[in-house]
Amino acid sequence: MSSGEVQVLRDRMVTLRDGVNLATDVYLPAGYRVGVDAPLPTILERTPYGKTELSRSEIGAGMDGPMARPQVAAHFVRAGYAVVYQDCRGRHSSEGVFTKYTSEGPDGYDTVAWITAQPWSNGKVGTMGLSYAAHTQFALACLNPPGLACMVVDSGGFSNAYHCGIRQGGAFELKQATWAFNQAKESPAALADPKVLAALEAEDLRAWFAAMPWRPGHSPVRAVPDYEAYLFEQWTNGSFGDYWKQLGIYAEGWYGTFPDIPIVLLSSWYDAYVRTTMENYAALTGNGRKGPVKLIMGPWLHGNRNTTFAGDTEFGPVATIDGNVTASWLDFRRRWFDRWLKGIGNGAEAEPAARLFLMGGGSGRRTAEGRLDHGGRWIAAADWPLPGTVFTDYHLHADGRLDAAAPEVEEASIAYQFDPANPVPTIGGALTSGQPVFEGGGFDQTEGERFFGCRRPGLPLSSRPDVVVFETEPLERDMAVVGPIEVRLFVSSDAPDTDFTAKLIDVHPPTADDPKGFALNLTDGILRCRYRDSWENPSPMEPGRVYAITIEPFATANLFKAGHRIRLDISSSNFPKYDVNPNSGEPEGTGRLKRVATNRIHLGRAHPSKIVLPVVPVESLTPVPKPGQG
């Protein structure tokens, strides 16, 4: 098939080592003569979302709608590349059974081997793709296939899915449940049998979320047993064992053999893959590796690199990647591939190691669309964390203060009751794939009917008795917090197991638009206390015993303006972002017995709980040059 400047070799079946065939489309220049004309460098994307379908993230600034993958392919074909799109195993036109993540390593390796053996291939392959198509890239790269020359990894690529992407701090990320349900509707079973699809369409997923825990055979995904099975495997494998060391979800185990090739790592502060992006950057730089590895972090939701907002928070026209970091995302990738697949000396390697969007600095008023003008700007750095970062302790005090002063009293504590039947509702955050139950982004931390689980619309989360608030006085000068965050608490409980959560908030002062102010969530984290000492060997808590725990919210980059407050909220749930701990100590994902726990935060000199903030001098921050300005 040919059209205009492109010809397509449609549905070429790539036979894998186990005999399964994967449907693959190859895009070549129109008139290209296979075996006669010079072979071409190749760009590969492997996706579960349909190799010919619209890609929601392939939308540039000013476009009316997203491009389909064939349109993206045509862009690169015109630049002198062969482009390959492939349906993952068990998805759309490919054979086999889909098991999320764990077959992508060998399947990807075999696909690269197939490409490099084709007469139209010159043996050099670059990969690209967002989200699952980022995971597929990292999975195949772990096996270091011959021919893999460079990568553009967009919002994904598991460093360790136990700590980011499937679980976090021992808790289960419930985006996996919404994703399984939504994608089951496009499974082979649903596409082949209208009754299966009708069964899924008849389910009320929000009602099911209110009825957790689910059980195998009694869940909204039960009509597609393969999808239900992998979901419960993820959910019930609570401790870090062999399950979590599988290829495809554990690049940490393959960093030693990971190819030393040029890689772009892109994500955003309200994305679900902040930690994995930073861990991959740390592992793939230094230690004699030449790379180069480039890091780009925007302020957006997952893959929304050309939007200017996340949730109810507006960052301004400078927030998009198009026109601010690069002329366009298509142009950025073509330039990267030109440098490393064609050897064109365009200076891509000389660009800053890290380009980060520093949120904050806006007016604090509402825009015409009703969003908070939080503002921000792009900054450049030679590394991550930024050179010159000062990791600064801010102590939690019994009177609710948060400041650099050490506790004055020897012993102090704050106790609250955590009822798993009434969890703290999720209001935004670093989330993806949560519809129709939840969504990510920056929001005022006030309950509302649009947020799942809210029972008291109009009241701030800080009014709940199970949310303990610590905040600074209004800042006297601007303060840039850029880097990884740690919350180190001393805690106790009367339950054998419980959770502790932490949320970092930028408290905007009152304005005419928000007379009560605006408590903007920046980042949050969780720790399931059975894993306080070991991810491999969980152990129950002893009633009343004080434990030192560390919660690791995702990294962030925010300018707290003078007059704002820095706030830290501590609680024991954040649902439905994470599953709710029943406090009973029952096995992961199966606990029907719920009990109310009395949880306590210890704050005195003997147990100095604190948050460690990465503070960077504002005057040291370097702006990213506009495209074309050098």
XYZ file of C-alpha atoms in Angstrom, residues 52-282:
231
model
C -2.876 2.363 13.357
C -4.922 4.196 15.985
C -4.848 7.790 17.164
C -2.153 8.461 19.719
C -3.641 10.983 22.174
C -0.233 12.415 23.081
C 0.839 13.030 19.467
C -0.568 16.515 19.434
C 1.531 19.597 18.884
C 0.880 23.109 20.112
C -1.875 24.631 17.992
C -3.170 21.344 16.577
C -6.924 20.728 16.659
C -6.524 17.052 17.555
C -4.010 14.243 17.936
C -2.312 12.471 15.061
C -2.764 8.820 14.225
C 0.380 6.728 14.233
C 0.506 6.551 10.409
C 0.725 10.372 10.337
C 3.616 10.304 12.794
C 5.302 7.597 10.735
C 4.983 9.721 7.592
C 6.831 12.589 9.284
C 9.868 10.403 9.926
C 9.681 8.601 6.583
C 9.909 11.965 4.825
C 13.084 12.575 6.832
C 14.666 9.392 5.476
C 13.700 6.690 7.962
C 11.914 3.387 7.912
C 9.289 3.378 10.676
C 7.921 0.264 12.355
C 4.788 0.118 14.504
C 3.864 -3.159 16.167
C 0.909 -4.423 18.210
C 2.048 -6.010 21.456
C 1.365 -9.678 22.101
C -2.338 -10.410 22.575
C -3.432 -6.921 21.523
C -5.310 -5.847 18.386
C -3.926 -7.770 15.377
C -1.183 -9.701 17.171
C -1.406 -13.295 18.329
C -0.810 -14.631 21.830
C -2.063 -13.906 25.319
C -1.539 -10.449 26.792
C 0.125 -10.451 30.207
C 0.871 -6.900 31.136
C 4.545 -5.903 30.907
C 6.273 -9.279 31.347
C 6.591 -10.492 27.746
C 7.866 -7.219 26.302
C 11.593 -7.888 26.794
C 12.018 -10.986 24.612
C 9.259 -9.877 22.232
C 11.041 -6.568 21.704
C 14.453 -8.200 21.320
C 13.103 -10.563 18.667
C 11.475 -7.643 16.858
C 14.732 -5.665 16.740
C 16.529 -8.782 15.475
C 13.874 -9.127 12.766
C 14.252 -5.477 11.755
C 18.034 -5.618 11.451
C 17.729 -8.704 9.221
C 15.438 -6.950 6.719
C 16.844 -5.738 3.394
C 15.412 -2.231 3.979
C 17.269 -1.900 7.333
C 20.802 -0.560 7.674
C 21.110 -2.255 11.065
C 20.555 0.847 13.216
C 17.370 1.067 15.288
C 16.054 3.899 17.440
C 13.006 3.500 19.666
C 10.320 5.924 20.801
C 6.978 5.911 22.569
C 4.932 7.096 25.526
C 3.817 5.202 28.626
C 3.397 1.508 27.770
C 5.479 2.169 24.648
C 8.159 3.538 26.992
C 7.953 0.351 29.069
C 8.381 -1.760 25.926
C 11.522 0.213 25.031
C 13.149 -0.311 28.390
C 12.213 -3.984 28.447
C 13.934 -4.738 25.143
C 16.918 -2.539 26.019
C 17.530 -4.616 29.139
C 18.480 -7.451 26.762
C 20.779 -5.162 24.731
C 19.711 -6.275 21.256
C 22.292 -5.769 18.496
C 21.359 -2.730 16.442
C 19.723 -0.689 19.198
C 21.361 2.718 18.767
C 19.302 5.330 20.677
C 16.018 5.829 22.549
C 13.404 8.488 23.332
C 11.654 7.217 26.470
C 8.527 9.214 27.251
C 6.867 8.845 30.670
C 7.700 5.272 31.536
C 10.319 2.530 31.471
C 10.214 0.760 34.839
C 13.297 1.044 37.021
C 11.473 -1.010 39.633
C 7.694 -1.288 39.334
C 7.487 -2.387 42.960
C 8.447 1.163 43.949
C 6.832 3.119 41.113
C 4.175 2.236 38.583
C 2.483 -0.764 40.186
C 3.212 -0.408 43.880
C 4.560 2.481 45.921
C 5.779 2.382 49.492
C 4.272 -1.101 49.772
C 0.783 0.063 48.737
C -0.910 -0.862 45.450
C -1.488 1.832 42.829
C -5.143 1.506 41.849
C -4.555 2.969 38.398
C -3.683 -0.623 37.567
C -7.293 -1.592 38.339
C -8.832 1.154 36.206
C -6.404 0.390 33.356
C -7.194 -3.339 33.436
C -10.930 -2.658 33.319
C -10.730 -0.080 30.527
C -8.314 -2.074 28.382
C -10.219 -5.326 28.867
C -12.827 -3.773 26.571
C -10.255 -3.966 23.753
C -9.033 -7.463 24.604
C -9.369 -10.278 22.037
C -12.083 -11.828 24.215
C -14.183 -8.647 24.178
C -13.635 -7.984 20.485
C -14.568 -11.551 19.573
C -17.629 -11.907 21.787
C -20.240 -9.125 22.056
C -21.488 -10.685 25.297
C -18.108 -10.161 26.958
C -18.002 -6.528 25.872
C -21.605 -6.011 26.995
C -20.764 -7.484 30.407
C -17.900 -5.018 30.831
C -19.975 -2.078 29.629
C -22.677 -2.957 32.161
C -20.302 -2.600 35.119
C -20.291 0.520 37.306
C -16.587 0.908 38.071
C -17.082 3.681 40.612
C -19.491 1.474 42.542
C -16.926 -1.325 42.446
C -14.278 0.991 43.885
C -16.588 1.628 46.819
C -16.862 -2.140 47.367
C -13.193 -3.087 47.775
C -11.543 -5.490 48.381
C -12.324 -7.332 45.179
C -11.919 -11.088 44.820
C -11.019 -13.227 41.794
C -14.212 -14.100 39.972
C -15.989 -11.288 41.791
C -14.538 -8.135 40.246
C -15.513 -5.815 37.386
C -12.821 -7.491 35.233
C -14.115 -11.024 35.715
C -15.509 -11.224 32.157
C -11.910 -11.324 30.863
C -10.128 -13.826 33.145
C -6.647 -13.183 31.692
C -6.798 -9.513 32.643
C -8.289 -10.250 36.046
C -5.548 -12.782 36.709
C -2.625 -10.446 36.063
C -4.331 -7.669 38.059
C -4.624 -9.867 41.134
C -1.045 -11.074 40.699
C 0.105 -7.463 40.957
C -2.227 -6.710 43.845
C -1.517 -9.705 46.036
C 2.262 -9.916 45.566
C 2.869 -7.508 48.408
C 6.474 -8.235 49.327
C 9.448 -7.704 47.051
C 10.318 -11.144 45.728
C 10.952 -12.924 42.450
C 7.666 -11.711 40.971
C 8.981 -8.133 41.022
C 12.358 -9.055 39.526
C 10.897 -10.063 36.177
C 12.221 -8.585 32.981
C 9.957 -5.748 31.899
C 9.253 -4.316 35.352
C 12.728 -4.311 36.923
C 15.408 -2.514 34.905
C 17.470 -2.299 38.114
C 18.341 -5.934 37.576
C 19.677 -5.225 34.079
C 21.423 -1.871 34.435
C 24.767 -3.657 34.203
C 24.031 -4.900 30.694
C 21.883 -1.972 29.566
C 23.391 -0.550 26.365
C 25.488 2.605 26.686
C 23.565 4.550 24.058
C 22.077 8.058 23.794
C 18.750 8.238 25.651
C 16.171 10.949 26.282
C 14.113 10.512 29.464
C 10.974 12.655 29.514
C 8.292 12.874 32.192
C 6.398 15.485 34.213
C 5.784 16.424 37.838
C 2.144 15.266 37.807
C 2.956 12.020 36.009
C 2.907 8.574 37.624
C 6.508 7.853 36.535
C 8.571 10.582 38.201
C 10.531 8.213 40.419
C 11.270 5.678 37.699
C 12.485 8.468 35.396
C 14.873 9.823 38.021
C 16.154 6.375 38.980
C 16.821 5.538 35.350
C 18.654 8.839 34.896
C 20.842 8.187 37.934
